[in-house]
PDB file of C-alpha atoms in Angstrom:
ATOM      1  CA  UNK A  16     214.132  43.150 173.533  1.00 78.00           C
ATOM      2  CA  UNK A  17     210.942  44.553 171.818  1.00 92.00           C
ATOM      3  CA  UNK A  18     210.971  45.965 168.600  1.00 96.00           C
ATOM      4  CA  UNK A  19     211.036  49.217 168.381  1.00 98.00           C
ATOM      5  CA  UNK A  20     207.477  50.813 167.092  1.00 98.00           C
ATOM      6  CA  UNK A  21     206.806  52.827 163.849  1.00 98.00           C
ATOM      7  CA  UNK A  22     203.705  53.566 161.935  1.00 98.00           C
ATOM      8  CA  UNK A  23     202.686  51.112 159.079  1.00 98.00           C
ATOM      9  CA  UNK A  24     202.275  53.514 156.453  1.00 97.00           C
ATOM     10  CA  UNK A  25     203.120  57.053 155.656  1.00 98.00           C
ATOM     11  CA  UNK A  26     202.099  59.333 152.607  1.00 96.00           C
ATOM     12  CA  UNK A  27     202.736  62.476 150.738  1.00 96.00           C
ATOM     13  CA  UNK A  28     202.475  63.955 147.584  1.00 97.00           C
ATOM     14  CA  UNK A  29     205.303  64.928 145.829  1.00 97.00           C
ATOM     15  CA  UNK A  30     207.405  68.215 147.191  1.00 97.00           C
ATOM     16  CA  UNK A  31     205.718  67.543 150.187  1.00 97.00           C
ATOM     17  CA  UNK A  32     207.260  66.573 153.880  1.00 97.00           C
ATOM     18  CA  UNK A  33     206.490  63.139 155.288  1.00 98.00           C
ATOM     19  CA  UNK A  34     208.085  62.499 158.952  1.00 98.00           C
ATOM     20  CA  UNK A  35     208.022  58.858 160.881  1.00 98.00           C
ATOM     21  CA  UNK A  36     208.113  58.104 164.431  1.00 98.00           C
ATOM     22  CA  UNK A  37     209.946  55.425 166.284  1.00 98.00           C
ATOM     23  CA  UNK A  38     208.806  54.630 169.577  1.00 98.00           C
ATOM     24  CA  UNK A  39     211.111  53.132 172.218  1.00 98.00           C
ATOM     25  CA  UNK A  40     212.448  52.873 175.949  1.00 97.00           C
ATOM     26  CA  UNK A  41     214.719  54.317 178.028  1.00 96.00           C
ATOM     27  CA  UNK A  42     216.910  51.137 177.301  1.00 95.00           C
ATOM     28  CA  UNK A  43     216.968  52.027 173.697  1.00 96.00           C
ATOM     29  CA  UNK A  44     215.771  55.010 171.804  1.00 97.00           C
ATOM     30  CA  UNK A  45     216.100  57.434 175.226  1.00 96.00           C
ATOM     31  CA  UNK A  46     219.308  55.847 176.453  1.00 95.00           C
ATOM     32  CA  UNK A  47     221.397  56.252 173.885  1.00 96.00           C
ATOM     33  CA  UNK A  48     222.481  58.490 170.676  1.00 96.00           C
ATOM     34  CA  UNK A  49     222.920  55.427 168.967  1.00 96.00           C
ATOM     35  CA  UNK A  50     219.541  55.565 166.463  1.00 97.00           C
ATOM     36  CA  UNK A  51     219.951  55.334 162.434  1.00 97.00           C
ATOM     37  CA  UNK A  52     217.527  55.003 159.838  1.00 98.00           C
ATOM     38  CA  UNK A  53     217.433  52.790 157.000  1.00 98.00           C
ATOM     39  CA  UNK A  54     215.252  52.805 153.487  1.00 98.00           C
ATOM     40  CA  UNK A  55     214.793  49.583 151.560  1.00 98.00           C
ATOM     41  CA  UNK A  56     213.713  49.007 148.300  1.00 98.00           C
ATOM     42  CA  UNK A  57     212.025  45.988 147.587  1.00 96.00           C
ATOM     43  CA  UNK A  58     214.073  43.168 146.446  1.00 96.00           C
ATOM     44  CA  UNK A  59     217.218  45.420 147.739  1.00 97.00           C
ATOM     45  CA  UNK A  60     219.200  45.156 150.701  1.00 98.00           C
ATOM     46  CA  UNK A  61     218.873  48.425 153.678  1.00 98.00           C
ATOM     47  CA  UNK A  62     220.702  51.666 153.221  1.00 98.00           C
ATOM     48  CA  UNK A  63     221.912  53.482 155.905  1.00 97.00           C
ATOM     49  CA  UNK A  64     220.055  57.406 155.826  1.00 97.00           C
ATOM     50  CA  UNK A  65     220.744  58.306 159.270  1.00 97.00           C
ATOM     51  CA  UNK A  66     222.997  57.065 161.670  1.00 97.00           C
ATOM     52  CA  UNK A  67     223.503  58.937 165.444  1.00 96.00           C
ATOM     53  CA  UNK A  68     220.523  60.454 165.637  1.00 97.00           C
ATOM     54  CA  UNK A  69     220.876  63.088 163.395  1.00 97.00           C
ATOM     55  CA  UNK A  70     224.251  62.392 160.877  1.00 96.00           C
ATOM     56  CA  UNK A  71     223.737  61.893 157.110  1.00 97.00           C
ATOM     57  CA  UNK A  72     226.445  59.732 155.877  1.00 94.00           C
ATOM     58  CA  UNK A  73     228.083  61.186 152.511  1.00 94.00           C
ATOM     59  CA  UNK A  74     225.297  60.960 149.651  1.00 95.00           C
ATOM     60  CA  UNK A  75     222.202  60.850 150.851  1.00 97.00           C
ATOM     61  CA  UNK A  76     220.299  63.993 150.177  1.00 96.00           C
ATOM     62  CA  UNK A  77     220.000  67.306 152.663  1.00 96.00           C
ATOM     63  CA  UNK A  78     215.891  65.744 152.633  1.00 97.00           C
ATOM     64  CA  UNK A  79     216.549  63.578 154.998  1.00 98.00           C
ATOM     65  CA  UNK A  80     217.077  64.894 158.523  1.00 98.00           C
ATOM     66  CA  UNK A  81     216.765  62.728 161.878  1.00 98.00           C
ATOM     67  CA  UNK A  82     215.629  63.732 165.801  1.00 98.00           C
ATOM     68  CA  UNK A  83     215.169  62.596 168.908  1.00 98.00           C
ATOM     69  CA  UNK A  84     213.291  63.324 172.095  1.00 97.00           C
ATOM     70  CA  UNK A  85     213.487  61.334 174.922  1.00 97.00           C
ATOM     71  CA  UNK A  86     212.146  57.551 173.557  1.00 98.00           C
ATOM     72  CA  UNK A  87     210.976  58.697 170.363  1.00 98.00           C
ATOM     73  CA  UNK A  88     213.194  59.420 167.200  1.00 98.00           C
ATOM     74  CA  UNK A  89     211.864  60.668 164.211  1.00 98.00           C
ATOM     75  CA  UNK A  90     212.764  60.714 160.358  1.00 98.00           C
ATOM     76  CA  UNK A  91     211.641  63.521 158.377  1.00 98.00           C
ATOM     77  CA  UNK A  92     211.899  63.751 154.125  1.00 98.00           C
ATOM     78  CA  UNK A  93     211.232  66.931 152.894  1.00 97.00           C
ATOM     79  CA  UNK A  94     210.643  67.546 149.217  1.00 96.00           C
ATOM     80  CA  UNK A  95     209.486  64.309 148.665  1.00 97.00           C
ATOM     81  CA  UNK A  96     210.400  62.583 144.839  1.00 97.00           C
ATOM     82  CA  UNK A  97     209.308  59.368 143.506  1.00 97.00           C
ATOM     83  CA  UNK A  98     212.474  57.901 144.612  1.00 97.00           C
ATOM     84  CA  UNK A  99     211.347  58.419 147.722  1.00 98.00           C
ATOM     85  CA  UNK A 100     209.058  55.475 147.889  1.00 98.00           C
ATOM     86  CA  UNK A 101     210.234  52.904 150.164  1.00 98.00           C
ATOM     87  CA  UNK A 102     210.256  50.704 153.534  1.00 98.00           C
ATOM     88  CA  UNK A 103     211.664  52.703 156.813  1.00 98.00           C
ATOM     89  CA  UNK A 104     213.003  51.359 159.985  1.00 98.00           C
ATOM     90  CA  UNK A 105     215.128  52.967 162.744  1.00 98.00           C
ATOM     91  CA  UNK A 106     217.095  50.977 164.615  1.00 98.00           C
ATOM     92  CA  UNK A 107     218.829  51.600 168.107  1.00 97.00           C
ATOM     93  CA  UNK A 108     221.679  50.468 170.448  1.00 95.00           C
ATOM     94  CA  UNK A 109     220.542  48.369 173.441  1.00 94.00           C
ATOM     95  CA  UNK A 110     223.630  48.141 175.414  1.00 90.00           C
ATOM     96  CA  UNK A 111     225.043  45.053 174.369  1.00 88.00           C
ATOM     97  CA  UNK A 112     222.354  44.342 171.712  1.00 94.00           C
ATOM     98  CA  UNK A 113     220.662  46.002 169.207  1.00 96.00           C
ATOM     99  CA  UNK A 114     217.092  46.201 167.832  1.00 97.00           C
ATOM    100  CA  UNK A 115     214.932  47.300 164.741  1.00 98.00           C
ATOM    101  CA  UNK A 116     211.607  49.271 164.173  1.00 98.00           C
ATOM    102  CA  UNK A 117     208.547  47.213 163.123  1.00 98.00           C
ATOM    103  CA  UNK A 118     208.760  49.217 159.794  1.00 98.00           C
ATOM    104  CA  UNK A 119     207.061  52.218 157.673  1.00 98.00           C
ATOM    105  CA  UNK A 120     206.031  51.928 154.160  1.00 98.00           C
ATOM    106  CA  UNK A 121     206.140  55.259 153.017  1.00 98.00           C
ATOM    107  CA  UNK A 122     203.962  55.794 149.367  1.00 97.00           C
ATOM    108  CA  UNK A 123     204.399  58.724 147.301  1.00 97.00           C
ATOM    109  CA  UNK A 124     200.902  59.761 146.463  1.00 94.00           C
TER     110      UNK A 124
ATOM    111  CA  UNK B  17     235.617  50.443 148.972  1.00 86.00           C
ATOM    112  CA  UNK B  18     233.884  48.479 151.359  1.00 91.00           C
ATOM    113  CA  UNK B  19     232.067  45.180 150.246  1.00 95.00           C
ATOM    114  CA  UNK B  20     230.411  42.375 152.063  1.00 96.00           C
ATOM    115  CA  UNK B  21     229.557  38.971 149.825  1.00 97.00           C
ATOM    116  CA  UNK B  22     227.406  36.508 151.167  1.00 98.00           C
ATOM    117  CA  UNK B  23     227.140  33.215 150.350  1.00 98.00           C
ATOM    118  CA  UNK B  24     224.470  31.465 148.005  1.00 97.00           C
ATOM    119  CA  UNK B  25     220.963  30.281 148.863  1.00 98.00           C
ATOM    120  CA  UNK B  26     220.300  27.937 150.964  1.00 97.00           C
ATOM    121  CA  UNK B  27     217.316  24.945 151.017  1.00 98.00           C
ATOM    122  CA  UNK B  28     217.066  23.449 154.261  1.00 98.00           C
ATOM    123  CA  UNK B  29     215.013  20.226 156.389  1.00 98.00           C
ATOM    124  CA  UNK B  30     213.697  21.271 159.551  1.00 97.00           C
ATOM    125  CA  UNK B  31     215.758  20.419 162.400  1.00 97.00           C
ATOM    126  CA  UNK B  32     219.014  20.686 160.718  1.00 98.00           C
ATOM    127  CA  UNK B  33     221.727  23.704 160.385  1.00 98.00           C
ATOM    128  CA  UNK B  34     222.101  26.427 158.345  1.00 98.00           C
ATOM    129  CA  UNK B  35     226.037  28.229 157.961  1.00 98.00           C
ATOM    130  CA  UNK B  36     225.661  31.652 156.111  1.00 98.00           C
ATOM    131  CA  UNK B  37     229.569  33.310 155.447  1.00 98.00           C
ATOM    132  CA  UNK B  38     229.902  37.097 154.468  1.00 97.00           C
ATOM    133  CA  UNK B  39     233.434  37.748 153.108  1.00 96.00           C
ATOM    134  CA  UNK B  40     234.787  41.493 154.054  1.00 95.00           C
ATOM    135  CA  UNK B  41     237.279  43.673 151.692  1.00 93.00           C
ATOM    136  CA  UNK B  42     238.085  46.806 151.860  1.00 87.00           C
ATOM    137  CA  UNK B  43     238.211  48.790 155.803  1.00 80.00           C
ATOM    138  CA  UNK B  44     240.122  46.473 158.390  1.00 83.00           C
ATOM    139  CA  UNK B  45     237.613  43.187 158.933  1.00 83.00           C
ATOM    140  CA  UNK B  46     238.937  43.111 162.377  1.00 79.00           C
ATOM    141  CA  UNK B  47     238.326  46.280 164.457  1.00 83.00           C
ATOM    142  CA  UNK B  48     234.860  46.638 163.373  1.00 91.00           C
ATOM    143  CA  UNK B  49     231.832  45.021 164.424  1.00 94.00           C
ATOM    144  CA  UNK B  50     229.719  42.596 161.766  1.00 95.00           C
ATOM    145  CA  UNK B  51     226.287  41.821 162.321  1.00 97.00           C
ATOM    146  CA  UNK B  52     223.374  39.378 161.148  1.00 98.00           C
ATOM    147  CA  UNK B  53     220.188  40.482 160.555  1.00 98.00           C
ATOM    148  CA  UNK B  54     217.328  38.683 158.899  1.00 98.00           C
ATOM    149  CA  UNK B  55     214.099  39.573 156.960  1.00 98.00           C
ATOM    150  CA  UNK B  56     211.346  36.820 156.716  1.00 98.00           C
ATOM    151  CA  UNK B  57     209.417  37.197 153.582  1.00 97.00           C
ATOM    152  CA  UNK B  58     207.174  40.449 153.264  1.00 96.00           C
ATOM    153  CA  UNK B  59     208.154  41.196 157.095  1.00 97.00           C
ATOM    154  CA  UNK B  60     210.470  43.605 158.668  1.00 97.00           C
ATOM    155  CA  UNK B  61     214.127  43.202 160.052  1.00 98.00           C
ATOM    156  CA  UNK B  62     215.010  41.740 162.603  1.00 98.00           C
ATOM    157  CA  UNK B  63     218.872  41.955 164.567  1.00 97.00           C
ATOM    158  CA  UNK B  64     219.934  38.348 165.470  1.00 98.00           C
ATOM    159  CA  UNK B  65     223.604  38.936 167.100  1.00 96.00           C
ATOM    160  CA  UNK B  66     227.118  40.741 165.926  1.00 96.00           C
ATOM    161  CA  UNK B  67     230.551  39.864 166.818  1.00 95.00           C
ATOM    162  CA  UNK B  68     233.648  42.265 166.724  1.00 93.00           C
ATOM    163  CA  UNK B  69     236.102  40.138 165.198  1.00 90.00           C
ATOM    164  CA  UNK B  70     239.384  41.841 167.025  1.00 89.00           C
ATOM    165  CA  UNK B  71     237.575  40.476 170.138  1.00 89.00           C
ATOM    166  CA  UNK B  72     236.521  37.807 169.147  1.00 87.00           C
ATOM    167  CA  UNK B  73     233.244  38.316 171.473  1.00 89.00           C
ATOM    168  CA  UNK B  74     229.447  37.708 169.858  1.00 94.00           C
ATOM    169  CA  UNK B  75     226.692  39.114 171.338  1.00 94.00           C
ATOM    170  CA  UNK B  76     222.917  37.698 170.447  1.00 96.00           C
ATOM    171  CA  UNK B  77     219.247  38.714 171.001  1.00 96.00           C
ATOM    172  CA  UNK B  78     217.615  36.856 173.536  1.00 95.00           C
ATOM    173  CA  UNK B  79     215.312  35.759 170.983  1.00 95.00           C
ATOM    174  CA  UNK B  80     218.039  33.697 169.608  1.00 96.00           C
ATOM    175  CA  UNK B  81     220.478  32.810 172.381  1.00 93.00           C
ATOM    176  CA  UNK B  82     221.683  28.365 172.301  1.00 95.00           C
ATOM    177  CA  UNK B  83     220.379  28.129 168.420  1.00 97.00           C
ATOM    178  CA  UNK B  84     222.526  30.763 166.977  1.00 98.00           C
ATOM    179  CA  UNK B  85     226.353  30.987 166.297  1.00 98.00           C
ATOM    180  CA  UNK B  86     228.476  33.776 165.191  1.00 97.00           C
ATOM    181  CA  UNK B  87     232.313  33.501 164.196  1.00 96.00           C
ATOM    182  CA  UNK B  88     234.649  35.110 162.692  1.00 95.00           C
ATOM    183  CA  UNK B  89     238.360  33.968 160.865  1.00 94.00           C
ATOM    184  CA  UNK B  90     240.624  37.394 160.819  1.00 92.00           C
ATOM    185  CA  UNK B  91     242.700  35.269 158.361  1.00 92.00           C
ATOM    186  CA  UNK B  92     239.969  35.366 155.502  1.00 93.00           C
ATOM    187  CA  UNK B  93     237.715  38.709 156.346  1.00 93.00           C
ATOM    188  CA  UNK B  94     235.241  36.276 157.229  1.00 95.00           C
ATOM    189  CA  UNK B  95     231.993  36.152 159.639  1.00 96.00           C
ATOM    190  CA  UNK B  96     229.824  33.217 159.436  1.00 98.00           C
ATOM    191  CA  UNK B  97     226.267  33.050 161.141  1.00 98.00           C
ATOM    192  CA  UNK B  98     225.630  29.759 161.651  1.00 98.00           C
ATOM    193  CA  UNK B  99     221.721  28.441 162.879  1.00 98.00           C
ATOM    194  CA  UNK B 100     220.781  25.574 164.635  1.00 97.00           C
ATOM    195  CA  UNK B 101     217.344  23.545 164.962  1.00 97.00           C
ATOM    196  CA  UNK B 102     215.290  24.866 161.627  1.00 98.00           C
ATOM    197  CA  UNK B 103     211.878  25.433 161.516  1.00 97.00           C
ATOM    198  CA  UNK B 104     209.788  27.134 158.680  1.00 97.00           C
ATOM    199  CA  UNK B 105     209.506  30.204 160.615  1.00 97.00           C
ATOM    200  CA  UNK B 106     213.769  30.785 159.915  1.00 98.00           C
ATOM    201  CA  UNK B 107     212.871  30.800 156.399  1.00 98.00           C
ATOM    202  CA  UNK B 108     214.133  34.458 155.306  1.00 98.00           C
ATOM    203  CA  UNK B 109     216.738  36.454 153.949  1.00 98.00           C
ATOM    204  CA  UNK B 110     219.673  36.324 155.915  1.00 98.00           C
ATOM    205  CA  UNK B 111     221.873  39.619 155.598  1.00 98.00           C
ATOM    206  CA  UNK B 112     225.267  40.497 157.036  1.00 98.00           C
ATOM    207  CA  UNK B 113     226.149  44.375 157.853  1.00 97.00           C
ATOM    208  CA  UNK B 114     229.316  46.278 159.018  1.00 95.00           C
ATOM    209  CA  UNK B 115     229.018  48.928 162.182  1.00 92.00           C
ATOM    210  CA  UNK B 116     232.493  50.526 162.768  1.00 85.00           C
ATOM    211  CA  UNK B 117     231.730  50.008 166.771  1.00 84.00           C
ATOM    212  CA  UNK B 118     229.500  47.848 168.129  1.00 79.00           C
ATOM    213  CA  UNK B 119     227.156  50.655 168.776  1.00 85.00           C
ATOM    214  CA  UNK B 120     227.536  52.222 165.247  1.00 87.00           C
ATOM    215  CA  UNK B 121     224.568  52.233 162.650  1.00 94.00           C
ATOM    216  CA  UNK B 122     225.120  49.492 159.717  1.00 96.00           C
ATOM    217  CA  UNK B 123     227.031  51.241 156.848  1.00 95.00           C
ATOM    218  CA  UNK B 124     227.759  48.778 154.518  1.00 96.00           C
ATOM    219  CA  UNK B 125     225.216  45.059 153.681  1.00 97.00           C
ATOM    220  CA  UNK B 126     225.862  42.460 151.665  1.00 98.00           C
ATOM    221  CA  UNK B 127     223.475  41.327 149.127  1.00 98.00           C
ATOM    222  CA  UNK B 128     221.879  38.881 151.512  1.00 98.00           C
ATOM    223  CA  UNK B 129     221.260  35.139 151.847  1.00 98.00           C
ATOM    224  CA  UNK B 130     217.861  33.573 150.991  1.00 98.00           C
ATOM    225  CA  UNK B 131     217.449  30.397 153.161  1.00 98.00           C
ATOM    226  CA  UNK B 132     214.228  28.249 152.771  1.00 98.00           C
ATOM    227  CA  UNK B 133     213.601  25.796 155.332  1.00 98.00           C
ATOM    228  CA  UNK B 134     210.777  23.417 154.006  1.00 97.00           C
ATOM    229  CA  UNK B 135     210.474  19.422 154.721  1.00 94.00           C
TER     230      UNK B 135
END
């Protein structure tokens, strides 16, 4: 199972949108509505910011909207704040496995 | 509340084993799904395996399959990831993570388990 592929990097000034792609197959990203994204801090464990495509769990800001067509989901944080500033991955279900994005370090210019 | 704990860091020799637990409270430990994921240092993550305790069934990535392990005791809210045959490149932070299915995104970590694997 191949990771799943994201841009390095990603940048915007504050109060500005920044959306990241996640490329998979038809084994992963396209066949299934199992894709959630997570934002790290460094030194900090992953928190979930998206899970099923497009479902904020309770507490993470209206910003933060997910989508998905065919193999490629997509992240989007509007309004960007400081806070902001973080790692990125997506992940997706793979039937019985499940795999991770390579990862986008998003800067807040 | 939900809460994972891992277990403290780890300094390995290559070749031997490495047993990481990740005590549950809070939810019911056995009808969801935990899983282990790692992060080597300044790299991304990476999903190693999950098992649904209820079934007691694991599931691991290919990348992984004969050196990794993955238990769980129902009695304790316990998983334990346990890895085989060390080299320098298993050197990472080791971190457990509850899905409420075994498709279901990761809702809760614990605070992760540094293992260093160095002769």
């Amino acid at each position: 199972q191949s990771a799943l592929t994201q841009p390095p990097s990603a940048s915007g000034s504050p109060g500005q949108s920044v959306t990241i792609s996640c490329t998979g197959t038809s084994s992963d990203v396209g066949g299934y509505n199992y894709v959630s994204w997570y934002q790290q801090h460094p030194g900090k464990a992953p928190k979930l910011m998206i899970y099923e495509v497009s479902k904020r769990p309770s507490g993470v800001p209206d910003r933060f909207s997910g989508s998905k067509s065919g193999n490629t989901a997509s992240l989007t944080v509007s309004g960007l704040q400081a806070e902001d500033e973080a790692d990125y991955y997506c992940s997706s279900y793979a039937g019985s496995n499940s795999v991770f994005g390579t990862g986008t370090k998003v800067t807040v210019l | 509340q939900v809460q994972l704990v891992q277990s403290g860091a780890e300094v390995k020799k290559p070749g031997s084993s490495v047993k990481v637990s990740c005590k549950a409270s809070g939810g019911t430990f056995s009808s969801y799904a935990i899983s282990w994921v790692r992060q080597a240092p300044g790299q991304g993550l990476e999903w190693m395996g999950r098992i649904i305790p209820i079934l007691g069934i694991a599931n691991y990535a290919q990348k992984f399959q004969g050196r990794v392990t993955i238990t769980a005791d129902k009695s304790t809210s316990t998983a334990y990831m346990e890895l085989s045959s060390l080299r320098s490149e298993d050197t990472a932070v080791y971190y457990c993570a509850r899905g409420l299915a075994a498709a279901a995104a990761f809702d809760y970590w614990g605070q992760g388990t540094l293992v260093t694997v160095s002769s």
